Amino acid sequence: MPLQPNRRSFVKSAAIASAAIALPALQYSRIYGANSRLGIASIGTGGKGWSDLTGVAASPDVEVIGLCNIDSSKGHLGQAAEKYGTARKYDDWRKLLDASKDIQGVLVSTPDFMHAPIALAAMQLGKHVFCQKPLTHTVHEARQMQLAAKKFQVTTQMCNQIQSHSAYRTAVQIVHSGMIGKVKEVHSWQGGGTAWPRHIPRPEGSDPVPSHVRWDLWQGVAPERPYKQGMYHAFNWRGWQDYGTGQLGDFGCHILDPVFKSLKLGSPTALTATAPMLMPETWTDRATVRYDFPGTEYTFGPTIRVTWYDAVGAAPNRELLSDIPAGTKLPGTGSVLVGEKGTLVIPHVNMPKLFPEAKFPADTIPVVKEVDHYVQWADACRGVGKTTSHFDYAGPLTEAVLLGTIGIRFPEQELKWDSTALQITNHAKAQQWLTKPYRKGWEPTWI
Ligand SMILES: NC(=O)c1ccc[n+]([C@@H]2O[C@H](COP(=O)([O-])OP(=O)(O)OC[C@H]3O[C@@H](n4cnc5c(N)ncnc54)[C@H](O)[C@@H]3O)[C@@H](O)[C@H]2O)c1
């Protein structure tokens, strides 16, 4: 099925579109610069959104103007409203955007399935966007985010913030310095398991919606379903296909990030997953995805294989890692890059290690300092410096991750990917999963 973007808009799209034409981002940059404060709004102020908001607002050049949450309780809207007392408060992000003349940047920290609908609408109004990982819920949405950022010339950053830690920056520098030579294969894994629901059927019945929760607004573009306490909002939405992207979607944009950054990977050409048959509505509790990417200046040969593993205790086969002594424990979560001259282990959020150890004494490893992923975006919006996880980078990374989640739906079947055409060329059923239906009245306005 070729992708037919639905051009019908949702709430006030005409107003949004015309406002976007009337005041594009370029015009903001004329009236607004390094000496001005950046007015921001946070959509999804609880959970990870709290540290997104406080992280960006840590910049003295940022003013918090708007706060939005479908849940008014203390842990969600409440604490943000308390800390940023002068900010306007909303339960509906569409109303916030309708009244956003004085807001230049929008933070999108909602569950995955609402990232693109909100961020696209914000970019169409010329707002700079800081958006949680994975960038989107579908591959088509990820491509749309890239197109929108380019079209409206806004400053963007995906929040795979570990990219800016010393650990991941050092790993990237090690590969670029040539210490391990050209990379021959990569293994990345998430072996920690997860606390959220997986591989279960939908619970029966419904529970009363708490008075502080706007359940209809939480559901947004997703198909309607009854409220069940603790099953979806908050946090546990991850395990449900309608809302989240499973374990690969949850961790892939972190763990695969130093692999993409260091090897300068773009789009895979093919992938094959191994996984149990999915339940109709939840994600699996274990999967392996083998990706093939075109080679780059940092890889050995014309293609490079990147294998992803997730499950409790998941890890690559040690026989493939001959540089690492048998007694050396691999990190619970991370990546291994096997190079011509050595092997690089990148633990998730920990300093990288090189093997064989005798060849790479610790004091020969060049440590790269961390930068502030949150303030980097705020500064870049003001014309100071650039972001490193802008949507031109985060879009293809997210597309690869989400293609893996499509592969999980079709175990042991190779999917061939034509990135330019946005087509899974050999599998019509898999192609359908590049996009999804949107709830009537909530259809995004596509680029
Ligand atoms: N970068 C990281 O390290 C990291 C860590 C955790 C979560 N995340 C990402 O952050 C996002 C949120 O995850 P979470 O664990 O915080 O989820 P959560 O459900 O705990 O929190 C989401 C917050 O957004 C609010 N919300 C939900 N829908 C909304 C809407 N339509 N409008 C306004 N507010 C809304 C909720 O009430 C809640 O306060 C996800 O995309 C997740 O993948 C990233």
mmCIF file of C-alpha atoms and ligand atoms in Angstrom, residues 43-49 52 68-71 75-77 90-93 108-115 118 132-134 159-162 217-220 232-238 249-250 254 374, ligand 1:
data_model
loop_
_atom_site.group_PDB
_atom_site.id
_atom_site.type_symbol
_atom_site.label_atom_id
_atom_site.label_comp_id
_atom_site.label_asym_id
_atom_site.label_seq_id
_atom_site.Cartn_x
_atom_site.Cartn_y
_atom_site.Cartn_z
ATOM 1 C CA ILE A 43 3.391 19.631 26.832
ATOM 2 C CA GLY A 44 3.440 16.587 29.123
ATOM 3 C CA THR A 45 4.926 18.124 32.263
ATOM 4 C CA GLY A 46 5.014 14.920 34.351
ATOM 5 C CA GLY A 47 7.166 11.782 34.079
ATOM 6 C CA LYS A 48 10.178 12.464 31.863
ATOM 7 C CA GLY A 49 8.586 15.780 30.951
ATOM 8 C CA ASP A 52 12.805 17.993 30.130
ATOM 9 C CA CYS A 68 0.020 21.550 29.468
ATOM 10 C CA ASN A 69 -1.059 18.274 30.983
ATOM 11 C CA ILE A 70 -4.165 16.131 30.733
ATOM 12 C CA ASP A 71 -3.643 15.249 34.400
ATOM 13 C CA GLY A 75 2.976 14.644 39.884
ATOM 14 C CA HIS A 76 1.802 15.789 36.470
ATOM 15 C CA LEU A 77 0.654 19.406 36.028
ATOM 16 C CA TYR A 90 -3.765 24.047 29.839
ATOM 17 C CA ASP A 91 -5.205 20.557 29.692
ATOM 18 C CA ASP A 92 -5.456 20.578 25.868
ATOM 19 C CA TRP A 93 -2.322 21.163 23.803
ATOM 20 C CA VAL A 108 6.832 17.485 23.612
ATOM 21 C CA SER A 109 7.154 14.947 26.444
ATOM 22 C CA THR A 110 3.902 13.006 26.034
ATOM 23 C CA PRO A 111 3.665 9.263 25.390
ATOM 24 C CA ASP A 112 5.123 8.225 22.003
ATOM 25 C CA PHE A 113 1.876 8.162 19.998
ATOM 26 C CA MET A 114 1.260 11.884 20.520
ATOM 27 C CA HIS A 115 4.752 13.169 19.642
ATOM 28 C CA ILE A 118 1.751 17.769 18.571
ATOM 29 C CA GLN A 132 11.134 12.984 23.401
ATOM 30 C CA LYS A 133 12.484 9.768 21.907
ATOM 31 C CA PRO A 134 11.504 7.800 19.934
ATOM 32 C CA CYS A 159 15.696 13.904 23.692
ATOM 33 C CA ASN A 160 18.078 10.977 23.482
ATOM 34 C CA GLN A 161 20.067 12.979 25.993
ATOM 35 C CA ILE A 162 22.724 10.325 26.653
ATOM 36 C CA LEU A 217 -7.540 14.142 25.704
ATOM 37 C CA TRP A 218 -4.981 11.514 26.755
ATOM 38 C CA GLN A 219 -6.259 9.205 23.982
ATOM 39 C CA GLY A 220 -5.738 11.924 21.369
ATOM 40 C CA TYR A 232 -2.087 2.888 30.295
ATOM 41 C CA HIS A 233 -1.719 6.303 31.962
ATOM 42 C CA ALA A 234 0.857 6.880 33.340
ATOM 43 C CA PHE A 235 4.016 5.093 32.114
ATOM 44 C CA ASN A 236 2.440 1.692 31.312
ATOM 45 C CA TRP A 237 1.227 2.824 27.863
ATOM 46 C CA ARG A 238 4.671 1.651 26.582
ATOM 47 C CA GLY A 249 11.216 1.620 20.536
ATOM 48 C CA ASP A 250 11.778 2.543 24.161
ATOM 49 C CA HIS A 254 19.392 5.603 23.174
ATOM 50 C CA TYR A 374 18.608 20.501 26.986
HETATM 51 N N1 LIG B 1 14.935 10.310 27.210
HETATM 52 C C1 LIG B 1 14.719 9.477 28.213
HETATM 53 O O1 LIG B 1 15.633 9.036 28.903
HETATM 54 C C2 LIG B 1 13.314 9.081 28.533
HETATM 55 C C3 LIG B 1 12.993 8.494 29.766
HETATM 56 C C4 LIG B 1 11.652 8.214 30.027
HETATM 57 C C5 LIG B 1 10.677 8.487 29.069
HETATM 58 N N2 LIG B 1 11.035 9.023 27.873
HETATM 59 C C6 LIG B 1 10.028 9.369 26.852
HETATM 60 O O2 LIG B 1 9.246 10.434 27.386
HETATM 61 C C7 LIG B 1 7.921 10.324 26.935
HETATM 62 C C8 LIG B 1 7.016 10.276 28.167
HETATM 63 O O3 LIG B 1 7.310 9.117 28.903
HETATM 64 P P1 LIG B 1 6.959 9.027 30.463
HETATM 65 O O4 LIG B 1 7.603 7.810 30.974
HETATM 66 O O5 LIG B 1 7.290 10.308 31.110
HETATM 67 O O6 LIG B 1 5.376 8.841 30.383
HETATM 68 P P2 LIG B 1 4.312 9.202 31.538
HETATM 69 O O7 LIG B 1 3.040 8.615 31.086
HETATM 70 O O8 LIG B 1 4.874 8.819 32.852
HETATM 71 O O9 LIG B 1 4.280 10.787 31.506
HETATM 72 C C9 LIG B 1 3.736 11.489 30.427
HETATM 73 C C10 LIG B 1 3.223 12.823 30.925
HETATM 74 O O10 LIG B 1 2.536 13.463 29.852
HETATM 75 C C11 LIG B 1 1.193 13.751 30.251
HETATM 76 N N3 LIG B 1 0.369 13.628 29.061
HETATM 77 C C12 LIG B 1 -0.027 12.503 28.434
HETATM 78 N N4 LIG B 1 -0.706 12.805 27.321
HETATM 79 C C13 LIG B 1 -0.743 14.155 27.236
HETATM 80 C C14 LIG B 1 -1.304 15.074 26.309
HETATM 81 N N5 LIG B 1 -1.967 14.662 25.226
HETATM 82 N N6 LIG B 1 -1.157 16.383 26.547
HETATM 83 C C15 LIG B 1 -0.486 16.829 27.651
HETATM 84 N N7 LIG B 1 0.068 16.007 28.565
HETATM 85 C C16 LIG B 1 -0.058 14.688 28.358
HETATM 86 C C17 LIG B 1 0.891 12.742 31.340
HETATM 87 O O11 LIG B 1 -0.161 13.135 32.173
HETATM 88 C C18 LIG B 1 2.217 12.674 32.058
HETATM 89 O O12 LIG B 1 2.367 13.752 32.950
HETATM 90 C C19 LIG B 1 7.853 9.064 26.096
HETATM 91 O O13 LIG B 1 7.967 9.372 24.749
HETATM 92 C C20 LIG B 1 9.051 8.265 26.544
HETATM 93 O O14 LIG B 1 9.550 7.407 25.544
HETATM 94 C C21 LIG B 1 12.321 9.332 27.606
#
